[in-house]
Amino acid sequence: MIKRIHLFDFDGTLVDSSPRYRTMPCGSRIDLQYWIEHEDKTMHDVVLPLMDKFRALVASPEDYAIIATARIWCDLSEQFALENDINPQIIFSRQGRTDTRGGAQLKITGVKKLLNLKQFANVTEIHVYEDNVSYLKDMCDTLGGEGHYFPSNQGH
């Protein structure tokens, strides 16, 4: 029986994809064009230590471990996950280049849909693992979750 949902950001929290990441000159937003132009370097991403906790939660029958990312989960992302034994129970991600929802909203919408399903009726805790303080606050406030902040150079 699922009692806890664990919502993990991917970039900067579970994996270091910083060689493909930079902010706009103003320094507050990701340079999305740069990210897209360097998507071919996805296989150079590196698994971070929090991945061990993620894998343990995937194996627990009382926990439901989700990857929630603002990236588009492309074929290279899938290949990286397979080669690094990353097997989430579900992935919430952008649905193509025209999906312009904010990262926090994308993740919140996914969790709310799950909470309406019968198998999640006994969920008593939602844990959010995030490197973006603003996203973390929005998700915890909206979902009543417990936040776990992991600073990174990608958490703009």
PDB file of N, CA and C in Angstrom, residues 18-117:
ATOM      1  N   SER A  18      25.273  19.857 -15.490  1.00  0.00           N
ATOM      2  CA  SER A  18      25.772  21.234 -15.552  1.00  0.00           C
ATOM      3  C   SER A  18      26.623  21.558 -16.778  1.00  0.00           C
ATOM      4  N   PRO A  19      27.345  20.613 -17.396  1.00  0.00           N
ATOM      5  CA  PRO A  19      28.079  20.990 -18.610  1.00  0.00           C
ATOM      6  C   PRO A  19      27.162  21.449 -19.747  1.00  0.00           C
ATOM      7  N   ARG A  20      25.885  21.097 -19.673  1.00  0.00           N
ATOM      8  CA  ARG A  20      24.922  21.499 -20.709  1.00  0.00           C
ATOM      9  C   ARG A  20      24.066  22.675 -20.254  1.00  0.00           C
ATOM     10  N   TYR A  21      24.359  23.212 -19.102  1.00  0.00           N
ATOM     11  CA  TYR A  21      23.502  24.206 -18.465  1.00  0.00           C
ATOM     12  C   TYR A  21      24.218  25.552 -18.356  1.00  0.00           C
ATOM     13  N   ARG A  22      23.480  26.605 -18.611  1.00  0.00           N
ATOM     14  CA  ARG A  22      23.933  27.955 -18.273  1.00  0.00           C
ATOM     15  C   ARG A  22      22.703  28.840 -18.168  1.00  0.00           C
ATOM     16  N   THR A  23      22.878  29.962 -17.481  1.00  0.00           N
ATOM     17  CA  THR A  23      21.775  30.900 -17.352  1.00  0.00           C
ATOM     18  C   THR A  23      21.910  32.004 -18.396  1.00  0.00           C
ATOM     19  N   MET A  24      20.827  32.713 -18.586  1.00  0.00           N
ATOM     20  CA  MET A  24      20.827  33.870 -19.483  1.00  0.00           C
ATOM     21  C   MET A  24      21.743  34.937 -18.883  1.00  0.00           C
ATOM     22  N   PRO A  25      22.180  35.909 -19.682  1.00  0.00           N
ATOM     23  CA  PRO A  25      23.083  36.941 -19.152  1.00  0.00           C
ATOM     24  C   PRO A  25      22.577  37.626 -17.883  1.00  0.00           C
ATOM     25  N   CYS A  26      21.246  37.750 -17.736  1.00  0.00           N
ATOM     26  CA  CYS A  26      20.717  38.365 -16.510  1.00  0.00           C
ATOM     27  C   CYS A  26      20.909  37.453 -15.305  1.00  0.00           C
ATOM     28  N   GLY A  27      21.187  36.157 -15.546  1.00  0.00           N
ATOM     29  CA  GLY A  27      21.527  35.230 -14.483  1.00  0.00           C
ATOM     30  C   GLY A  27      20.395  34.582 -13.737  1.00  0.00           C
ATOM     31  N   SER A  28      19.144  34.841 -14.094  1.00  0.00           N
ATOM     32  CA  SER A  28      18.046  34.294 -13.306  1.00  0.00           C
ATOM     33  C   SER A  28      17.253  33.200 -14.020  1.00  0.00           C
ATOM     34  N   ARG A  29      17.467  33.024 -15.332  1.00  0.00           N
ATOM     35  CA  ARG A  29      16.705  32.027 -16.079  1.00  0.00           C
ATOM     36  C   ARG A  29      17.663  31.158 -16.886  1.00  0.00           C
ATOM     37  N   ILE A  30      17.274  29.899 -17.071  1.00  0.00           N
ATOM     38  CA  ILE A  30      18.064  28.987 -17.886  1.00  0.00           C
ATOM     39  C   ILE A  30      18.113  29.484 -19.336  1.00  0.00           C
ATOM     40  N   ASP A  31      19.269  29.327 -19.950  1.00  0.00           N
ATOM     41  CA  ASP A  31      19.427  29.618 -21.375  1.00  0.00           C
ATOM     42  C   ASP A  31      18.936  28.377 -22.121  1.00  0.00           C
ATOM     43  N   LEU A  32      17.663  28.370 -22.431  1.00  0.00           N
ATOM     44  CA  LEU A  32      17.026  27.202 -23.030  1.00  0.00           C
ATOM     45  C   LEU A  32      17.604  26.847 -24.394  1.00  0.00           C
ATOM     46  N   GLN A  33      17.954  27.831 -25.171  1.00  0.00           N
ATOM     47  CA  GLN A  33      18.532  27.545 -26.487  1.00  0.00           C
ATOM     48  C   GLN A  33      19.862  26.805 -26.337  1.00  0.00           C
ATOM     49  N   TYR A  34      20.678  27.221 -25.376  1.00  0.00           N
ATOM     50  CA  TYR A  34      21.958  26.553 -25.108  1.00  0.00           C
ATOM     51  C   TYR A  34      21.714  25.102 -24.689  1.00  0.00           C
ATOM     52  N   TRP A  35      20.719  24.900 -23.817  1.00  0.00           N
ATOM     53  CA  TRP A  35      20.362  23.557 -23.343  1.00  0.00           C
ATOM     54  C   TRP A  35      19.963  22.672 -24.531  1.00  0.00           C
ATOM     55  N   ILE A  36      19.122  23.191 -25.394  1.00  0.00           N
ATOM     56  CA  ILE A  36      18.646  22.433 -26.559  1.00  0.00           C
ATOM     57  C   ILE A  36      19.809  22.110 -27.491  1.00  0.00           C
ATOM     58  N   GLU A  37      20.676  23.096 -27.731  1.00  0.00           N
ATOM     59  CA  GLU A  37      21.820  22.886 -28.624  1.00  0.00           C
ATOM     60  C   GLU A  37      22.799  21.843 -28.099  1.00  0.00           C
ATOM     61  N   HIS A  38      22.795  21.606 -26.792  1.00  0.00           N
ATOM     62  CA  HIS A  38      23.727  20.653 -26.188  1.00  0.00           C
ATOM     63  C   HIS A  38      23.036  19.372 -25.696  1.00  0.00           C
ATOM     64  N   GLU A  39      21.814  19.149 -26.136  1.00  0.00           N
ATOM     65  CA  GLU A  39      21.065  17.954 -25.743  1.00  0.00           C
ATOM     66  C   GLU A  39      21.813  16.674 -26.130  1.00  0.00           C
ATOM     67  N   ASP A  40      22.631  16.736 -27.188  1.00  0.00           N
ATOM     68  CA  ASP A  40      23.389  15.569 -27.626  1.00  0.00           C
ATOM     69  C   ASP A  40      24.421  15.116 -26.586  1.00  0.00           C
ATOM     70  N   LYS A  41      24.682  15.931 -25.579  1.00  0.00           N
ATOM     71  CA  LYS A  41      25.646  15.587 -24.527  1.00  0.00           C
ATOM     72  C   LYS A  41      24.972  14.951 -23.304  1.00  0.00           C
ATOM     73  N   THR A  42      23.717  14.574 -23.436  1.00  0.00           N
ATOM     74  CA  THR A  42      22.963  13.986 -22.323  1.00  0.00           C
ATOM     75  C   THR A  42      23.693  12.792 -21.711  1.00  0.00           C
ATOM     76  N   MET A  43      24.335  11.986 -22.523  1.00  0.00           N
ATOM     77  CA  MET A  43      25.004  10.787 -22.014  1.00  0.00           C
ATOM     78  C   MET A  43      26.226  11.128 -21.161  1.00  0.00           C
ATOM     79  N   HIS A  44      26.624  12.396 -21.120  1.00  0.00           N
ATOM     80  CA  HIS A  44      27.734  12.827 -20.273  1.00  0.00           C
ATOM     81  C   HIS A  44      27.257  13.298 -18.900  1.00  0.00           C
ATOM     82  N   ASP A  45      25.945  13.309 -18.674  1.00  0.00           N
ATOM     83  CA  ASP A  45      25.421  13.645 -17.352  1.00  0.00           C
ATOM     84  C   ASP A  45      25.978  12.637 -16.346  1.00  0.00           C
ATOM     85  N   VAL A  46      26.003  13.022 -15.078  1.00  0.00           N
ATOM     86  CA  VAL A  46      26.584  12.177 -14.030  1.00  0.00           C
ATOM     87  C   VAL A  46      25.564  12.001 -12.898  1.00  0.00           C
ATOM     88  N   VAL A  47      25.386  10.768 -12.462  1.00  0.00           N
ATOM     89  CA  VAL A  47      24.478  10.463 -11.354  1.00  0.00           C
ATOM     90  C   VAL A  47      25.036  11.054 -10.056  1.00  0.00           C
ATOM     91  N   LEU A  48      24.169  11.691  -9.276  1.00  0.00           N
ATOM     92  CA  LEU A  48      24.546  12.287  -7.987  1.00  0.00           C
ATOM     93  C   LEU A  48      24.203  11.338  -6.830  1.00  0.00           C
ATOM     94  N   PRO A  49      24.765  11.571  -5.643  1.00  0.00           N
ATOM     95  CA  PRO A  49      24.553  10.666  -4.502  1.00  0.00           C
ATOM     96  C   PRO A  49      23.100  10.443  -4.098  1.00  0.00           C
ATOM     97  N   LEU A  50      22.219  11.414  -4.310  1.00  0.00           N
ATOM     98  CA  LEU A  50      20.810  11.247  -3.935  1.00  0.00           C
ATOM     99  C   LEU A  50      20.152  10.093  -4.698  1.00  0.00           C
ATOM    100  N   MET A  51      20.762   9.663  -5.785  1.00  0.00           N
ATOM    101  CA  MET A  51      20.211   8.559  -6.576  1.00  0.00           C
ATOM    102  C   MET A  51      20.086   7.282  -5.745  1.00  0.00           C
ATOM    103  N   ASP A  52      20.988   7.070  -4.797  1.00  0.00           N
ATOM    104  CA  ASP A  52      20.905   5.878  -3.946  1.00  0.00           C
ATOM    105  C   ASP A  52      19.597   5.869  -3.153  1.00  0.00           C
ATOM    106  N   LYS A  53      19.225   7.010  -2.591  1.00  0.00           N
ATOM    107  CA  LYS A  53      17.958   7.102  -1.858  1.00  0.00           C
ATOM    108  C   LYS A  53      16.788   6.877  -2.808  1.00  0.00           C
ATOM    109  N   PHE A  54      16.848   7.471  -3.988  1.00  0.00           N
ATOM    110  CA  PHE A  54      15.795   7.302  -4.984  1.00  0.00           C
ATOM    111  C   PHE A  54      15.591   5.819  -5.300  1.00  0.00           C
ATOM    112  N   ARG A  55      16.662   5.108  -5.570  1.00  0.00           N
ATOM    113  CA  ARG A  55      16.569   3.677  -5.907  1.00  0.00           C
ATOM    114  C   ARG A  55      15.976   2.873  -4.751  1.00  0.00           C
ATOM    115  N   ALA A  56      16.353   3.207  -3.518  1.00  0.00           N
ATOM    116  CA  ALA A  56      15.805   2.500  -2.347  1.00  0.00           C
ATOM    117  C   ALA A  56      14.297   2.743  -2.232  1.00  0.00           C
ATOM    118  N   LEU A  57      13.856   3.955  -2.511  1.00  0.00           N
ATOM    119  CA  LEU A  57      12.429   4.263  -2.433  1.00  0.00           C
ATOM    120  C   LEU A  57      11.642   3.563  -3.540  1.00  0.00           C
ATOM    121  N   VAL A  58      12.226   3.428  -4.713  1.00  0.00           N
ATOM    122  CA  VAL A  58      11.568   2.699  -5.803  1.00  0.00           C
ATOM    123  C   VAL A  58      11.286   1.259  -5.374  1.00  0.00           C
ATOM    124  N   ALA A  59      12.193   0.689  -4.590  1.00  0.00           N
ATOM    125  CA  ALA A  59      12.060  -0.698  -4.159  1.00  0.00           C
ATOM    126  C   ALA A  59      11.084  -0.888  -3.000  1.00  0.00           C
ATOM    127  N   SER A  60      10.657   0.182  -2.365  1.00  0.00           N
ATOM    128  CA  SER A  60       9.768   0.103  -1.202  1.00  0.00           C
ATOM    129  C   SER A  60       8.301   0.063  -1.622  1.00  0.00           C
ATOM    130  N   PRO A  61       7.529  -0.912  -1.120  1.00  0.00           N
ATOM    131  CA  PRO A  61       6.111  -0.987  -1.482  1.00  0.00           C
ATOM    132  C   PRO A  61       5.251   0.134  -0.884  1.00  0.00           C
ATOM    133  N   GLU A  62       5.773   0.841   0.117  1.00  0.00           N
ATOM    134  CA  GLU A  62       5.006   1.921   0.743  1.00  0.00           C
ATOM    135  C   GLU A  62       5.347   3.297   0.174  1.00  0.00           C
ATOM    136  N   ASP A  63       6.302   3.324  -0.746  1.00  0.00           N
ATOM    137  CA  ASP A  63       6.745   4.583  -1.318  1.00  0.00           C
ATOM    138  C   ASP A  63       6.579   4.567  -2.829  1.00  0.00           C
ATOM    139  N   TYR A  64       6.332   5.744  -3.379  1.00  0.00           N
ATOM    140  CA  TYR A  64       6.171   5.889  -4.824  1.00  0.00           C
ATOM    141  C   TYR A  64       7.129   6.990  -5.256  1.00  0.00           C
ATOM    142  N   ALA A  65       8.179   6.617  -5.983  1.00  0.00           N
ATOM    143  CA  ALA A  65       9.245   7.543  -6.361  1.00  0.00           C
ATOM    144  C   ALA A  65       9.059   8.016  -7.797  1.00  0.00           C
ATOM    145  N   ILE A  66       8.954   9.319  -7.936  1.00  0.00           N
ATOM    146  CA  ILE A  66       8.656   9.968  -9.210  1.00  0.00           C
ATOM    147  C   ILE A  66       9.838  10.838  -9.627  1.00  0.00           C
ATOM    148  N   ILE A  67      10.148  10.823 -10.909  1.00  0.00           N
ATOM    149  CA  ILE A  67      11.035  11.842 -11.467  1.00  0.00           C
ATOM    150  C   ILE A  67      10.129  12.907 -12.056  1.00  0.00           C
ATOM    151  N   ALA A  68      10.339  14.134 -11.630  1.00  0.00           N
ATOM    152  CA  ALA A  68       9.566  15.269 -12.139  1.00  0.00           C
ATOM    153  C   ALA A  68      10.570  16.296 -12.638  1.00  0.00           C
ATOM    154  N   THR A  69      10.574  16.510 -13.934  1.00  0.00           N
ATOM    155  CA  THR A  69      11.596  17.348 -14.532  1.00  0.00           C
ATOM    156  C   THR A  69      11.010  18.303 -15.560  1.00  0.00           C
ATOM    157  N   ALA A  70      11.613  19.467 -15.650  1.00  0.00           N
ATOM    158  CA  ALA A  70      11.189  20.432 -16.661  1.00  0.00           C
ATOM    159  C   ALA A  70      11.829  20.129 -18.015  1.00  0.00           C
ATOM    160  N   ARG A  71      12.734  19.153 -18.055  1.00  0.00           N
ATOM    161  CA  ARG A  71      13.325  18.781 -19.346  1.00  0.00           C
ATOM    162  C   ARG A  71      12.334  17.982 -20.169  1.00  0.00           C
ATOM    163  N   ILE A  72      12.552  17.945 -21.458  1.00  0.00           N
ATOM    164  CA  ILE A  72      11.803  17.041 -22.324  1.00  0.00           C
ATOM    165  C   ILE A  72      12.479  15.682 -22.184  1.00  0.00           C
ATOM    166  N   TRP A  73      11.713  14.664 -21.855  1.00  0.00           N
ATOM    167  CA  TRP A  73      12.282  13.330 -21.658  1.00  0.00           C
ATOM    168  C   TRP A  73      12.425  12.671 -23.037  1.00  0.00           C
ATOM    169  N   CYS A  74      13.560  12.940 -23.672  1.00  0.00           N
ATOM    170  CA  CYS A  74      13.806  12.489 -25.042  1.00  0.00           C
ATOM    171  C   CYS A  74      14.428  11.086 -25.036  1.00  0.00           C
ATOM    172  N   ASP A  75      14.705  10.572 -26.215  1.00  0.00           N
ATOM    173  CA  ASP A  75      15.322   9.249 -26.338  1.00  0.00           C
ATOM    174  C   ASP A  75      16.660   9.176 -25.608  1.00  0.00           C
ATOM    175  N   LEU A  76      17.447  10.259 -25.650  1.00  0.00           N
ATOM    176  CA  LEU A  76      18.726  10.258 -24.936  1.00  0.00           C
ATOM    177  C   LEU A  76      18.526  10.218 -23.426  1.00  0.00           C
ATOM    178  N   SER A  77      17.504  10.901 -22.927  1.00  0.00           N
ATOM    179  CA  SER A  77      17.203  10.841 -21.492  1.00  0.00           C
ATOM    180  C   SER A  77      16.836   9.411 -21.103  1.00  0.00           C
ATOM    181  N   GLU A  78      16.033   8.779 -21.936  1.00  0.00           N
ATOM    182  CA  GLU A  78      15.626   7.392 -21.678  1.00  0.00           C
ATOM    183  C   GLU A  78      16.836   6.464 -21.708  1.00  0.00           C
ATOM    184  N   GLN A  79      17.720   6.654 -22.677  1.00  0.00           N
ATOM    185  CA  GLN A  79      18.930   5.834 -22.775  1.00  0.00           C
ATOM    186  C   GLN A  79      19.820   6.038 -21.550  1.00  0.00           C
ATOM    187  N   PHE A  80      19.975   7.295 -21.125  1.00  0.00           N
ATOM    188  CA  PHE A  80      20.773   7.589 -19.931  1.00  0.00           C
ATOM    189  C   PHE A  80      20.179   6.870 -18.715  1.00  0.00           C
ATOM    190  N   ALA A  81      18.864   6.942 -18.572  1.00  0.00           N
ATOM    191  CA  ALA A  81      18.193   6.285 -17.446  1.00  0.00           C
ATOM    192  C   ALA A  81      18.414   4.776 -17.483  1.00  0.00           C
ATOM    193  N   LEU A  82      18.272   4.174 -18.632  1.00  0.00           N
ATOM    194  CA  LEU A  82      18.463   2.727 -18.753  1.00  0.00           C
ATOM    195  C   LEU A  82      19.899   2.318 -18.428  1.00  0.00           C
ATOM    196  N   GLU A  83      20.856   3.049 -18.943  1.00  0.00           N
ATOM    197  CA  GLU A  83      22.262   2.714 -18.725  1.00  0.00           C
ATOM    198  C   GLU A  83      22.713   2.965 -17.296  1.00  0.00           C
ATOM    199  N   ASN A  84      21.971   3.777 -16.550  1.00  0.00           N
ATOM    200  CA  ASN A  84      22.338   4.095 -15.169  1.00  0.00           C
ATOM    201  C   ASN A  84      21.372   3.515 -14.152  1.00  0.00           C
ATOM    202  N   ASP A  85      20.580   2.538 -14.575  1.00  0.00           N
ATOM    203  CA  ASP A  85      19.654   1.844 -13.682  1.00  0.00           C
ATOM    204  C   ASP A  85      18.737   2.811 -12.925  1.00  0.00           C
ATOM    205  N   ILE A  86      18.145   3.738 -13.671  1.00  0.00           N
ATOM    206  CA  ILE A  86      17.212   4.707 -13.109  1.00  0.00           C
ATOM    207  C   ILE A  86      15.824   4.291 -13.575  1.00  0.00           C
ATOM    208  N   ASN A  87      15.034   3.769 -12.648  1.00  0.00           N
ATOM    209  CA  ASN A  87      13.730   3.197 -12.989  1.00  0.00           C
ATOM    210  C   ASN A  87      12.613   3.796 -12.150  1.00  0.00           C
ATOM    211  N   PRO A  88      12.223   5.033 -12.423  1.00  0.00           N
ATOM    212  CA  PRO A  88      11.143   5.641 -11.635  1.00  0.00           C
ATOM    213  C   PRO A  88       9.820   4.930 -11.883  1.00  0.00           C
ATOM    214  N   GLN A  89       8.912   5.087 -10.938  1.00  0.00           N
ATOM    215  CA  GLN A  89       7.585   4.515 -11.136  1.00  0.00           C
ATOM    216  C   GLN A  89       6.799   5.316 -12.176  1.00  0.00           C
ATOM    217  N   ILE A  90       7.124   6.601 -12.305  1.00  0.00           N
ATOM    218  CA  ILE A  90       6.524   7.445 -13.341  1.00  0.00           C
ATOM    219  C   ILE A  90       7.443   8.649 -13.547  1.00  0.00           C
ATOM    220  N   ILE A  91       7.352   9.252 -14.714  1.00  0.00           N
ATOM    221  CA  ILE A  91       8.120  10.459 -15.028  1.00  0.00           C
ATOM    222  C   ILE A  91       7.142  11.549 -15.456  1.00  0.00           C
ATOM    223  N   PHE A  92       7.257  12.707 -14.825  1.00  0.00           N
ATOM    224  CA  PHE A  92       6.535  13.890 -15.265  1.00  0.00           C
ATOM    225  C   PHE A  92       7.563  14.777 -15.958  1.00  0.00           C
ATOM    226  N   SER A  93       7.316  15.132 -17.217  1.00  0.00           N
ATOM    227  CA  SER A  93       8.262  15.947 -17.967  1.00  0.00           C
ATOM    228  C   SER A  93       7.515  16.796 -18.984  1.00  0.00           C
ATOM    229  N   ARG A  94       8.241  17.690 -19.613  1.00  0.00           N
ATOM    230  CA  ARG A  94       7.647  18.496 -20.683  1.00  0.00           C
ATOM    231  C   ARG A  94       7.240  17.586 -21.828  1.00  0.00           C
ATOM    232  N   GLN A  95       6.140  17.930 -22.455  1.00  0.00           N
ATOM    233  CA  GLN A  95       5.618  17.151 -23.572  1.00  0.00           C
ATOM    234  C   GLN A  95       5.961  17.834 -24.894  1.00  0.00           C
ATOM    235  N   GLY A  96       7.224  18.058 -25.139  1.00  0.00           N
ATOM    236  CA  GLY A  96       7.674  18.673 -26.378  1.00  0.00           C
ATOM    237  C   GLY A  96       8.041  20.137 -26.200  1.00  0.00           C
ATOM    238  N   ARG A  97       8.599  20.705 -27.242  1.00  0.00           N
ATOM    239  CA  ARG A  97       9.112  22.083 -27.212  1.00  0.00           C
ATOM    240  C   ARG A  97       8.015  23.134 -27.033  1.00  0.00           C
ATOM    241  N   THR A  98       6.779  22.798 -27.366  1.00  0.00           N
ATOM    242  CA  THR A  98       5.696  23.774 -27.221  1.00  0.00           C
ATOM    243  C   THR A  98       5.073  23.765 -25.825  1.00  0.00           C
ATOM    244  N   ASP A  99       5.514  22.844 -24.968  1.00  0.00           N
ATOM    245  CA  ASP A  99       5.022  22.773 -23.587  1.00  0.00           C
ATOM    246  C   ASP A  99       5.766  23.832 -22.777  1.00  0.00           C
ATOM    247  N   THR A 100       5.117  24.959 -22.537  1.00  0.00           N
ATOM    248  CA  THR A 100       5.782  26.090 -21.879  1.00  0.00           C
ATOM    249  C   THR A 100       5.346  26.285 -20.429  1.00  0.00           C
ATOM    250  N   ARG A 101       4.719  25.280 -19.843  1.00  0.00           N
ATOM    251  CA  ARG A 101       4.326  25.395 -18.431  1.00  0.00           C
ATOM    252  C   ARG A 101       5.556  25.632 -17.568  1.00  0.00           C
ATOM    253  N   GLY A 102       5.369  26.350 -16.482  1.00  0.00           N
ATOM    254  CA  GLY A 102       6.445  26.512 -15.515  1.00  0.00           C
ATOM    255  C   GLY A 102       6.790  25.160 -14.900  1.00  0.00           C
ATOM    256  N   GLY A 103       8.047  24.993 -14.516  1.00  0.00           N
ATOM    257  CA  GLY A 103       8.501  23.710 -13.973  1.00  0.00           C
ATOM    258  C   GLY A 103       7.709  23.249 -12.758  1.00  0.00           C
ATOM    259  N   ALA A 104       7.451  24.153 -11.826  1.00  0.00           N
ATOM    260  CA  ALA A 104       6.692  23.768 -10.631  1.00  0.00           C
ATOM    261  C   ALA A 104       5.272  23.364 -11.004  1.00  0.00           C
ATOM    262  N   GLN A 105       4.646  24.128 -11.888  1.00  0.00           N
ATOM    263  CA  GLN A 105       3.271  23.820 -12.282  1.00  0.00           C
ATOM    264  C   GLN A 105       3.179  22.473 -12.974  1.00  0.00           C
ATOM    265  N   LEU A 106       4.136  22.171 -13.824  1.00  0.00           N
ATOM    266  CA  LEU A 106       4.182  20.887 -14.516  1.00  0.00           C
ATOM    267  C   LEU A 106       4.195  19.734 -13.496  1.00  0.00           C
ATOM    268  N   LYS A 107       5.007  19.881 -12.470  1.00  0.00           N
ATOM    269  CA  LYS A 107       5.160  18.843 -11.452  1.00  0.00           C
ATOM    270  C   LYS A 107       3.917  18.745 -10.563  1.00  0.00           C
ATOM    271  N   ILE A 108       3.368  19.884 -10.174  1.00  0.00           N
ATOM    272  CA  ILE A 108       2.168  19.910  -9.333  1.00  0.00           C
ATOM    273  C   ILE A 108       0.999  19.241 -10.049  1.00  0.00           C
ATOM    274  N   THR A 109       0.814  19.561 -11.314  1.00  0.00           N
ATOM    275  CA  THR A 109      -0.283  18.985 -12.093  1.00  0.00           C
ATOM    276  C   THR A 109      -0.184  17.465 -12.127  1.00  0.00           C
ATOM    277  N   GLY A 110       1.027  16.946 -12.329  1.00  0.00           N
ATOM    278  CA  GLY A 110       1.217  15.497 -12.360  1.00  0.00           C
ATOM    279  C   GLY A 110       0.844  14.834 -11.048  1.00  0.00           C
ATOM    280  N   VAL A 111       1.285  15.397  -9.939  1.00  0.00           N
ATOM    281  CA  VAL A 111       0.989  14.807  -8.630  1.00  0.00           C
ATOM    282  C   VAL A 111      -0.507  14.879  -8.326  1.00  0.00           C
ATOM    283  N   LYS A 112      -1.137  15.989  -8.643  1.00  0.00           N
ATOM    284  CA  LYS A 112      -2.580  16.113  -8.381  1.00  0.00           C
ATOM    285  C   LYS A 112      -3.369  15.046  -9.132  1.00  0.00           C
ATOM    286  N   LYS A 113      -2.971  14.740 -10.344  1.00  0.00           N
ATOM    287  CA  LYS A 113      -3.651  13.681 -11.096  1.00  0.00           C
ATOM    288  C   LYS A 113      -3.495  12.340 -10.392  1.00  0.00           C
ATOM    289  N   LEU A 114      -2.297  12.064  -9.880  1.00  0.00           N
ATOM    290  CA  LEU A 114      -2.075  10.804  -9.157  1.00  0.00           C
ATOM    291  C   LEU A 114      -2.949  10.713  -7.920  1.00  0.00           C
ATOM    292  N   LEU A 115      -3.041  11.804  -7.182  1.00  0.00           N
ATOM    293  CA  LEU A 115      -3.782  11.786  -5.924  1.00  0.00           C
ATOM    294  C   LEU A 115      -5.270  11.501  -6.114  1.00  0.00           C
ATOM    295  N   ASN A 116      -5.752  11.650  -7.326  1.00  0.00           N
ATOM    296  CA  ASN A 116      -7.152  11.322  -7.625  1.00  0.00           C
ATOM    297  C   ASN A 116      -7.360   9.839  -7.914  1.00  0.00           C
ATOM    298  N   LEU A 117      -6.289   9.081  -7.999  1.00  0.00           N
ATOM    299  CA  LEU A 117      -6.396   7.649  -8.306  1.00  0.00           C
ATOM    300  C   LEU A 117      -6.538   6.826  -7.020  1.00  0.00           C
TER     301      LEU A 117
END
